[in-house]
């Protein structure tokens, strides 16, 4: 069968891209290796994503935000970053005179479900479930895929949205910078005694990093980053021992804690594709850039990548031009490289520094947090986590307050 566009991967990036093409006459095929049931009703996977205002706007325009139940969306009003044994926190307060939060929190599985709901009935989109792409090819006129059961399809453009370990990217000969942090993120939800007041906490402790992000009522989402060899030991703790240990490490700021979800864990490997395109082929979402979660850019950048590509493709289609031509793909790469490369390298540098517990690094960590008051780019990078990615680093906005916790 011939289509205009083949998307490999029905994750939140691939589905959002298909949704962006909804008003066109472009015929789209999505190929997804998971079974239909898993895509229709994705299960909670422990990931609660922090989303920026720009992402909210994009999701509203695509009609995705409206499909997420209100009680599944929470927000971050303020944020505090703590380092090691220091009592100083780097604070991110809400914008003055604006009734806006710093950012929003939504579970990954809710986003996936909304993306699926928004695409499943589109007339111009076909989805093949339960089959992997086993081979890819490209020529001057077409891109082609062969599925594991042997079926073949062609299109003017193939878009890889098949995760940070994208097989199609590799098969198209595109290499990637990969950084294995040798750490894993353990994620879950807890209930606690005290109100969180919609404050998000990021604690770069020695030995582990702890993020506590506000959910509804007295619940928070937890991200614990630890060296890979400690994961099993932590997961073996009974739910209450785990929650008690967490409350201790969080210095009982929210009182007693109780685990209210399963614990999931993810190995932390950051990936930045060296190129975002090849002949009649390009990458979006994590297949282009897979970020370390500490700065919470992942899906925010994924949404941005699909929006950029959709804009260029739709414009070319309207003008009767070839949607898979090199000049369009090159333009996409230029825009998305510019948006992602500094964030990717900046985030990795922050992670490397703030997970280094050697004495010189400890001193540097303190220095960096203090210097953030005066060096806007550092604050800006950290601030990206908290929902202001669409803001340019402005000197005024970049001056946080350093204060003692509870002062
Ligand atoms: C612990 C953690 C916390 C995070 N926190 C945040 C956050 O706060 N904010 C944020 O913005 N982002 C965050 N992220 C990142 C976010 O989860 C990802 O960026 C996003 O889920 C990636 O979506 P995707 O569609 O690109 O890829 P994926 O979700 O990986 O989807 C890829 C899809 O492709 C399919 N597939 C793979 N290979 C094939 C194949 N060969 N053939 C067919 N189908 C295939 C897969 O089955 C899957 O459905 C976090 C990630 C982690 C791990």
Short mmCIF file of C-alpha atoms and ligand atoms in Angstrom, two decimals:
data_model
loop_
_atom_site.label_atom_id
_atom_site.label_comp_id
_atom_site.label_asym_id
_atom_site.label_seq_id
_atom_site.Cartn_x
_atom_site.Cartn_y
_atom_site.Cartn_z
CA UNK A 1 0.00 0.00 0.00
CA UNK A 2 1.18 3.55 -0.66
CA UNK A 3 0.57 6.36 1.84
CA UNK A 4 1.72 9.95 2.05
CA UNK A 5 3.27 9.48 5.48
CA UNK A 6 4.24 6.42 7.52
CA UNK A 7 4.75 7.02 11.24
CA UNK A 8 6.62 4.29 13.13
CA UNK A 9 5.44 4.27 16.77
CA UNK A 10 2.06 5.15 18.30
CA UNK A 11 3.55 6.76 21.39
CA UNK A 12 2.56 10.27 22.44
CA UNK A 13 4.86 11.89 19.85
CA UNK A 14 3.78 9.77 16.86
CA UNK A 15 0.08 10.07 17.71
CA UNK A 16 0.29 13.84 18.29
CA UNK A 17 1.95 14.21 14.89
CA UNK A 18 -0.85 12.22 13.23
CA UNK A 19 -3.37 14.44 15.03
CA UNK A 20 -1.61 17.55 13.68
CA UNK A 21 -2.36 16.30 10.14
CA UNK A 22 -6.08 15.82 10.84
CA UNK A 23 -7.39 18.60 8.58
CA UNK A 24 -5.33 17.62 5.56
CA UNK A 25 -5.95 15.10 2.81
CA UNK A 26 -2.64 13.40 3.60
CA UNK A 27 -3.06 9.65 4.03
CA UNK A 28 -1.21 8.48 7.11
CA UNK A 29 -0.22 4.98 8.26
CA UNK A 30 0.92 4.40 11.85
CA UNK A 31 2.74 1.16 12.66
CA UNK A 32 2.89 0.18 16.32
CA UNK A 33 4.49 -2.93 17.78
CA UNK A 34 2.27 -3.08 20.88
CA UNK A 35 -1.14 -4.72 20.81
CA UNK A 36 -4.25 -2.55 20.27
CA UNK A 37 -5.43 -3.11 23.87
CA UNK A 38 -2.22 -1.56 25.25
CA UNK A 39 -2.55 1.51 23.05
CA UNK A 40 -6.30 1.91 23.65
CA UNK A 41 -5.99 1.70 27.43
CA UNK A 42 -2.43 2.43 28.43
CA UNK A 43 -1.66 1.52 32.02
CA UNK A 44 -0.13 3.81 34.65
CA UNK A 45 3.63 3.61 34.10
CA UNK A 46 4.80 5.74 37.03
CA UNK A 47 5.70 8.72 34.85
CA UNK A 48 3.97 11.98 35.76
CA UNK A 49 5.15 14.50 33.22
CA UNK A 50 5.81 18.16 33.98
CA UNK A 51 4.50 20.17 31.04
CA UNK A 52 5.16 23.75 30.02
CA UNK A 53 2.67 26.44 29.06
CA UNK A 54 3.74 25.98 25.45
CA UNK A 55 2.94 22.27 25.64
CA UNK A 56 -0.44 23.03 27.15
CA UNK A 57 -1.14 25.43 24.30
CA UNK A 58 -0.11 22.84 21.71
CA UNK A 59 -2.22 20.17 23.39
CA UNK A 60 -5.21 22.52 23.53
CA UNK A 61 -4.86 23.31 19.83
CA UNK A 62 -4.74 19.59 19.05
CA UNK A 63 -7.78 18.93 21.25
CA UNK A 64 -5.72 16.64 23.52
CA UNK A 65 -5.88 18.66 26.72
CA UNK A 66 -9.68 18.63 26.60
CA UNK A 67 -9.64 14.81 26.58
CA UNK A 68 -7.78 14.58 29.88
CA UNK A 69 -10.05 14.50 32.95
CA UNK A 70 -9.63 17.67 35.03
CA UNK A 71 -8.84 15.66 38.14
CA UNK A 72 -5.87 14.15 36.28
CA UNK A 73 -4.20 17.53 35.74
CA UNK A 74 -2.33 19.17 38.60
CA UNK A 75 -0.05 22.16 38.63
CA UNK A 76 3.23 23.42 40.09
CA UNK A 77 2.93 26.85 41.71
CA UNK A 78 6.42 27.15 43.16
CA UNK A 79 9.58 25.08 43.14
CA UNK A 80 12.54 24.63 45.45
CA UNK A 81 15.92 23.16 44.56
CA UNK A 82 18.17 21.93 47.39
CA UNK A 83 21.72 20.65 47.19
CA UNK A 84 23.51 18.14 49.42
CA UNK A 85 23.56 19.14 53.07
CA UNK A 86 23.02 22.84 52.34
CA UNK A 87 20.05 24.50 53.97
CA UNK A 88 19.85 27.06 51.16
CA UNK A 89 17.23 26.52 48.50
CA UNK A 90 17.09 27.97 45.03
CA UNK A 91 13.50 29.10 44.70
CA UNK A 92 11.29 29.54 41.69
CA UNK A 93 8.29 31.62 42.59
CA UNK A 94 5.22 32.12 40.40
CA UNK A 95 5.42 35.06 37.99
CA UNK A 96 4.50 38.28 39.77
CA UNK A 97 1.04 39.70 39.04
CA UNK A 98 0.19 36.67 36.93
CA UNK A 99 -2.28 34.06 37.93
CA UNK A 100 -0.28 31.35 36.19
CA UNK A 101 1.39 28.27 37.62
CA UNK A 102 4.99 27.45 36.75
CA UNK A 103 3.84 24.33 34.91
CA UNK A 104 1.41 21.40 34.83
CA UNK A 105 1.61 17.73 35.78
CA UNK A 106 -0.12 14.93 33.84
CA UNK A 107 0.51 11.19 33.87
CA UNK A 108 2.13 9.78 30.78
CA UNK A 109 -0.59 7.13 30.41
CA UNK A 110 -3.32 9.83 30.43
CA UNK A 111 -1.47 11.72 27.68
CA UNK A 112 -1.08 8.53 25.66
CA UNK A 113 -4.76 7.75 26.02
CA UNK A 114 -5.82 11.28 25.00
CA UNK A 115 -3.53 11.11 21.95
CA UNK A 116 -5.06 7.79 20.96
CA UNK A 117 -8.66 9.01 21.44
CA UNK A 118 -7.89 12.03 19.26
CA UNK A 119 -6.53 9.92 16.41
CA UNK A 120 -8.51 6.68 16.39
CA UNK A 121 -11.47 7.96 14.35
CA UNK A 122 -9.60 10.20 11.91
CA UNK A 123 -10.57 9.33 8.33
CA UNK A 124 -7.06 9.85 6.98
CA UNK A 125 -5.23 7.72 9.56
CA UNK A 126 -4.81 3.93 9.55
CA UNK A 127 -3.15 2.13 12.47
CA UNK A 128 -1.53 -1.30 12.29
CA UNK A 129 -1.06 -2.74 15.78
CA UNK A 130 1.07 -5.55 17.11
CA UNK A 131 3.72 -5.44 14.40
CA UNK A 132 7.26 -4.12 14.42
CA UNK A 133 8.94 -2.55 11.48
CA UNK A 134 11.65 -5.02 10.59
CA UNK A 135 13.22 -3.25 7.62
CA UNK A 136 13.26 0.20 6.04
CA UNK A 137 14.42 1.59 2.72
CA UNK A 138 14.46 4.90 0.87
CA UNK A 139 14.84 6.05 -2.72
CA UNK A 140 14.41 9.31 -4.63
CA UNK A 141 10.67 8.69 -4.86
CA UNK A 142 9.62 6.65 -1.80
CA UNK A 143 10.39 5.48 1.68
CA UNK A 144 9.47 1.84 2.35
CA UNK A 145 8.87 -0.36 5.38
CA UNK A 146 8.67 -4.11 5.73
CA UNK A 147 6.73 -5.40 8.72
CA UNK A 148 7.76 -8.45 10.69
CA UNK A 149 5.04 -10.53 9.04
CA UNK A 150 6.31 -9.51 5.61
CA UNK A 151 3.80 -6.84 4.51
CA UNK A 152 5.36 -3.87 2.73
CA UNK A 153 4.20 -0.25 2.58
CA UNK A 154 5.59 2.86 0.96
CA UNK A 155 5.15 6.58 1.54
CA UNK A 156 6.55 9.91 0.45
CA UNK A 157 7.87 10.42 3.98
CA UNK A 158 8.65 8.10 6.88
CA UNK A 159 8.67 9.53 10.40
CA UNK A 160 10.36 7.64 13.23
CA UNK A 161 8.65 8.08 16.61
CA UNK A 162 9.78 4.73 17.95
CA UNK A 163 11.49 5.75 21.20
CA UNK A 164 14.98 6.88 22.11
CA UNK A 165 16.36 3.48 21.08
CA UNK A 166 14.76 3.88 17.64
CA UNK A 167 15.50 0.89 15.43
CA UNK A 168 14.33 2.72 12.31
CA UNK A 169 16.78 5.57 13.01
CA UNK A 170 19.58 3.04 13.26
CA UNK A 171 18.44 1.19 10.12
CA UNK A 172 18.44 4.47 8.20
CA UNK A 173 22.11 4.84 9.16
CA UNK A 174 21.71 7.74 11.60
CA UNK A 175 23.94 7.47 14.64
CA UNK A 176 23.25 9.14 17.96
CA UNK A 177 25.12 10.62 20.91
CA UNK A 178 24.17 8.44 23.85
CA UNK A 179 25.03 9.05 27.44
CA UNK A 180 24.40 6.22 29.88
CA UNK A 181 24.27 7.77 33.34
CA UNK A 182 24.47 4.29 34.93
CA UNK A 183 21.62 5.50 37.12
CA UNK A 184 17.92 4.62 37.12
CA UNK A 185 14.83 6.58 38.01
CA UNK A 186 12.37 4.92 40.40
CA UNK A 187 8.95 6.55 40.03
CA UNK A 188 5.72 6.21 42.01
CA UNK A 189 2.97 8.12 43.83
CA UNK A 190 2.71 8.74 47.56
CA UNK A 191 0.08 10.13 49.88
CA UNK A 192 1.24 12.39 52.72
CA UNK A 193 -0.01 13.99 55.91
CA UNK A 194 0.66 17.64 55.08
CA UNK A 195 -0.55 19.81 52.20
CA UNK A 196 2.04 20.19 49.43
CA UNK A 197 0.79 23.68 48.57
CA UNK A 198 1.63 22.87 44.94
CA UNK A 199 5.33 23.23 45.60
CA UNK A 200 7.71 21.00 43.65
CA UNK A 201 10.95 19.91 45.28
CA UNK A 202 14.18 18.81 43.65
CA UNK A 203 16.78 17.60 46.14
CA UNK A 204 20.26 16.79 44.87
CA UNK A 205 21.25 14.72 47.85
CA UNK A 206 24.55 12.87 48.13
CA UNK A 207 24.08 9.40 46.64
CA UNK A 208 20.63 10.06 45.14
CA UNK A 209 18.39 12.74 43.70
CA UNK A 210 14.86 13.11 44.91
CA UNK A 211 12.05 14.99 43.18
CA UNK A 212 8.63 15.40 44.79
CA UNK A 213 6.02 16.85 42.46
CA UNK A 214 2.51 17.90 43.52
CA UNK A 215 -0.54 15.92 42.46
CA UNK A 216 -4.13 16.38 43.57
CA UNK A 217 -5.14 16.48 47.23
CA UNK A 218 -2.41 15.15 49.47
CA UNK A 219 -0.65 13.11 46.83
CA UNK A 220 2.69 13.66 45.16
CA UNK A 221 4.61 12.04 42.41
CA UNK A 222 8.11 10.84 43.34
CA UNK A 223 11.22 10.46 41.18
CA UNK A 224 14.22 8.89 42.91
CA UNK A 225 17.42 8.77 40.90
CA UNK A 226 19.95 6.23 42.12
CA UNK A 227 22.95 4.29 40.77
CA UNK A 228 21.68 1.29 38.81
CA UNK A 229 23.03 -1.25 41.31
CA UNK A 230 20.79 0.11 44.11
CA UNK A 231 17.48 -0.31 42.29
CA UNK A 232 16.72 -3.89 43.31
CA UNK A 233 17.49 -3.22 46.94
CA UNK A 234 15.12 -0.22 47.01
CA UNK A 235 12.36 -2.08 45.17
CA UNK A 236 12.64 -4.98 47.62
CA UNK A 237 11.68 -2.68 50.52
CA UNK A 238 8.12 -3.23 51.71
CA UNK A 239 5.74 -0.42 50.62
CA UNK A 240 5.74 1.10 54.11
CA UNK A 241 9.51 0.78 54.64
CA UNK A 242 9.96 2.48 51.26
CA UNK A 243 7.56 5.30 52.19
CA UNK A 244 9.13 5.77 55.65
CA UNK A 245 12.60 5.99 54.13
CA UNK A 246 11.33 8.54 51.62
CA UNK A 247 9.71 10.66 54.32
CA UNK A 248 13.00 10.59 56.28
CA UNK A 249 15.03 11.66 53.28
CA UNK A 250 12.51 14.40 52.60
CA UNK A 251 13.04 15.54 56.19
CA UNK A 252 9.34 15.08 56.96
CA UNK A 253 8.38 18.29 55.14
CA UNK A 254 5.11 16.60 54.16
CA UNK A 255 4.80 14.46 57.29
CA UNK A 256 4.24 10.72 57.11
CA UNK A 257 4.02 9.10 53.69
CA UNK A 258 2.23 6.10 52.22
CA UNK A 259 2.91 4.44 48.88
CA UNK A 260 -0.27 4.50 46.75
CA UNK A 261 0.97 3.14 43.43
CA UNK A 262 3.26 0.50 42.03
CA UNK A 263 6.93 1.45 41.77
CA UNK A 264 8.32 1.58 38.23
CA UNK A 265 11.92 2.12 37.20
CA UNK A 266 13.68 3.40 34.08
CA UNK A 267 17.37 3.20 33.16
CA UNK A 268 18.65 6.70 32.46
CA UNK A 269 20.19 6.98 29.03
CA UNK A 270 20.10 10.31 27.22
CA UNK A 271 20.14 10.25 23.42
CA UNK A 272 20.57 12.95 20.81
CA UNK A 273 20.45 11.80 17.19
CA UNK A 274 23.40 13.19 15.20
CA UNK A 275 21.02 13.99 12.35
CA UNK A 276 17.26 14.29 12.40
CA UNK A 277 16.74 13.31 8.77
CA UNK A 278 17.88 11.12 5.91
CA UNK A 279 16.39 10.54 2.47
CA UNK A 280 12.56 10.68 2.86
CA UNK A 281 12.98 10.03 6.55
CA UNK A 282 13.03 12.01 9.78
CA UNK A 283 12.87 11.50 13.55
CA UNK A 284 10.57 13.14 16.11
CA UNK A 285 9.96 12.78 19.86
CA UNK A 286 12.41 10.66 21.81
CA UNK A 287 13.64 9.12 18.54
CA UNK A 288 15.21 12.54 17.85
CA UNK A 289 16.06 13.58 21.42
CA UNK A 290 15.67 11.45 24.54
CA UNK A 291 16.36 13.60 27.57
CA UNK A 292 17.37 12.82 31.16
CA UNK A 293 14.15 13.50 33.13
CA UNK A 294 15.75 15.88 35.65
CA UNK A 295 14.93 18.92 33.55
CA UNK A 296 11.62 17.42 32.38
CA UNK A 297 12.07 18.38 28.75
CA UNK A 298 11.32 15.02 27.11
CA UNK A 299 7.75 15.21 25.89
CA UNK A 300 7.78 19.00 25.87
CA UNK A 301 10.44 18.75 23.17
CA UNK A 302 8.60 15.83 21.58
CA UNK A 303 5.49 17.96 21.17
CA UNK A 304 7.61 20.74 19.78
CA UNK A 305 9.29 18.43 17.24
CA UNK A 306 6.00 17.14 15.87
CA UNK A 307 4.54 20.66 15.70
CA UNK A 308 7.56 21.95 13.75
CA UNK A 309 7.48 19.04 11.32
CA UNK A 310 3.70 19.21 10.89
CA UNK A 311 3.88 22.92 10.11
CA UNK A 312 6.51 22.40 7.39
CA UNK A 313 4.80 19.35 5.88
CA UNK A 314 1.33 20.94 5.82
CA UNK A 315 2.68 24.10 4.22
CA UNK A 316 4.50 22.11 1.53
CA UNK A 317 1.40 20.01 0.88
CA UNK A 318 -0.76 23.10 0.50
CA UNK A 319 1.73 24.50 -2.00
CA UNK A 320 1.69 21.25 -3.98
CA UNK A 321 5.32 20.53 -3.14
CA UNK A 322 6.89 17.13 -2.35
CA UNK A 323 6.42 16.63 1.43
CA UNK A 324 9.44 14.33 1.66
CA UNK A 325 11.89 16.63 -0.11
CA UNK A 326 15.31 17.25 1.41
CA UNK A 327 14.85 21.01 1.77
CA UNK A 328 11.83 20.50 4.08
CA UNK A 329 13.60 17.89 6.17
CA UNK A 330 16.75 19.99 6.37
CA UNK A 331 14.70 22.96 7.56
CA UNK A 332 13.04 20.78 10.22
CA UNK A 333 16.43 19.63 11.43
CA UNK A 334 17.81 23.17 11.64
CA UNK A 335 14.88 24.37 13.76
CA UNK A 336 14.76 21.37 16.06
CA UNK A 337 18.55 21.11 16.51
CA UNK A 338 18.57 24.73 17.58
CA UNK A 339 15.78 24.08 20.09
CA UNK A 340 17.30 20.93 21.56
CA UNK A 341 21.07 20.78 21.40
CA UNK A 342 21.87 23.37 24.11
CA UNK A 343 19.22 21.86 26.39
CA UNK A 344 20.52 18.35 25.86
CA UNK A 345 24.12 19.18 26.64
CA UNK A 346 23.19 21.62 29.42
CA UNK A 347 20.97 19.06 31.11
CA UNK A 348 23.63 16.35 30.90
CA UNK A 349 26.19 18.71 32.39
CA UNK A 350 23.86 19.56 35.30
CA UNK A 351 23.17 15.88 35.93
CA UNK A 352 26.85 14.95 35.83
CA UNK A 353 27.72 17.70 38.27
CA UNK A 354 24.83 17.16 40.68
CA UNK A 355 25.36 13.40 40.85
CA UNK A 356 29.07 13.80 41.52
CA UNK A 357 29.60 13.52 45.28
CA UNK A 358 33.38 13.99 45.36
CA UNK A 359 34.54 16.88 47.51
CA UNK A 360 35.55 19.32 44.74
CA UNK A 361 32.26 18.64 42.98
CA UNK A 362 30.30 19.25 46.20
CA UNK A 363 31.90 22.68 46.46
CA UNK A 364 31.19 23.38 42.81
CA UNK A 365 27.55 22.30 43.22
CA UNK A 366 27.04 24.81 45.99
CA UNK A 367 28.81 27.46 43.94
CA UNK A 368 26.67 26.78 40.88
CA UNK A 369 23.39 27.06 42.78
CA UNK A 370 24.54 30.30 44.38
CA UNK A 371 25.84 31.63 41.08
CA UNK A 372 22.48 30.87 39.49
CA UNK A 373 21.33 34.09 41.07
CA UNK A 374 23.66 35.97 38.79
CA UNK A 375 24.11 33.71 35.78
CA UNK A 376 20.82 33.61 33.91
CA UNK A 377 21.61 30.65 31.64
CA UNK A 378 22.03 28.31 34.61
CA UNK A 379 18.81 29.43 36.17
CA UNK A 380 17.16 29.33 32.80
CA UNK A 381 18.18 25.71 32.26
CA UNK A 382 16.92 24.68 35.67
CA UNK A 383 13.81 26.78 35.21
CA UNK A 384 12.98 24.88 32.05
CA UNK A 385 12.01 21.99 34.26
CA UNK A 386 9.40 24.10 35.85
CA UNK A 387 7.35 25.03 32.89
CA UNK A 388 8.80 28.14 31.37
CA UNK A 389 10.46 26.59 28.39
CA UNK A 390 8.66 28.96 26.09
CA UNK A 391 10.20 31.92 27.85
CA UNK A 392 13.43 33.47 26.64
CA UNK A 393 16.01 33.79 29.43
CA UNK A 394 15.34 37.27 30.65
CA UNK A 395 17.62 38.84 33.20
CA UNK A 396 14.82 39.84 35.51
CA UNK A 397 13.04 36.52 35.42
CA UNK A 398 16.36 34.81 35.93
CA UNK A 399 16.96 36.24 39.37
CA UNK A 400 15.68 33.71 41.84
CA UNK A 401 15.76 34.11 45.58
CA UNK A 402 18.10 32.09 47.70
CA UNK A 403 16.60 31.45 51.06
CA UNK A 404 16.72 29.03 53.93
CA UNK A 405 13.98 26.39 53.82
CA UNK A 406 11.08 27.30 56.11
CA UNK A 407 12.36 30.87 56.49
C1 LIG B 1 11.14 8.71 34.61
C2 LIG B 1 10.76 9.63 33.49
C3 LIG B 1 10.24 10.87 33.77
C4 LIG B 1 9.89 11.75 32.73
N1 LIG B 1 9.42 12.98 33.04
C5 LIG B 1 9.10 13.84 32.06
C6 LIG B 1 8.58 15.13 32.35
O1 LIG B 1 8.44 15.50 33.52
N2 LIG B 1 8.25 15.95 31.32
C7 LIG B 1 8.41 15.57 30.01
O2 LIG B 1 8.09 16.36 29.13
N3 LIG B 1 8.90 14.35 29.70
C8 LIG B 1 9.25 13.48 30.67
N4 LIG B 1 9.72 12.23 30.35
C9 LIG B 1 9.91 11.88 28.93
C10 LIG B 1 8.65 11.36 28.25
O3 LIG B 1 8.13 10.27 28.96
C11 LIG B 1 9.05 10.95 26.82
O4 LIG B 1 9.68 12.03 26.19
C12 LIG B 1 7.86 10.54 25.96
O5 LIG B 1 7.11 9.54 26.59
C13 LIG B 1 8.38 10.00 24.62
O6 LIG B 1 7.33 9.79 23.74
P1 LIG B 1 7.62 9.14 22.28
O7 LIG B 1 6.30 9.00 21.63
O8 LIG B 1 8.69 9.90 21.58
O9 LIG B 1 8.28 7.71 22.58
P2 LIG B 1 7.71 6.45 23.37
O10 LIG B 1 6.76 6.85 24.45
O11 LIG B 1 8.91 5.66 23.75
O12 LIG B 1 6.84 5.66 22.29
C14 LIG B 1 7.45 4.94 21.23
C15 LIG B 1 6.40 4.02 20.62
O13 LIG B 1 6.99 3.36 19.49
C16 LIG B 1 6.69 1.97 19.53
N5 LIG B 1 7.76 1.26 18.82
C17 LIG B 1 9.06 1.13 19.18
N6 LIG B 1 9.76 0.46 18.27
C18 LIG B 1 8.89 0.13 17.28
C19 LIG B 1 9.02 -0.56 16.05
N7 LIG B 1 10.19 -1.08 15.61
N8 LIG B 1 7.91 -0.72 15.27
C20 LIG B 1 6.72 -0.21 15.67
N9 LIG B 1 6.55 0.47 16.83
C21 LIG B 1 7.61 0.64 17.62
C22 LIG B 1 6.62 1.66 21.04
O14 LIG B 1 5.87 0.49 21.31
C23 LIG B 1 5.95 2.91 21.58
O15 LIG B 1 4.54 2.83 21.57
C24 LIG B 1 10.08 11.35 31.38
C25 LIG B 1 10.61 10.08 31.09
C26 LIG B 1 10.95 9.23 32.12
C27 LIG B 1 11.52 7.86 31.79
#
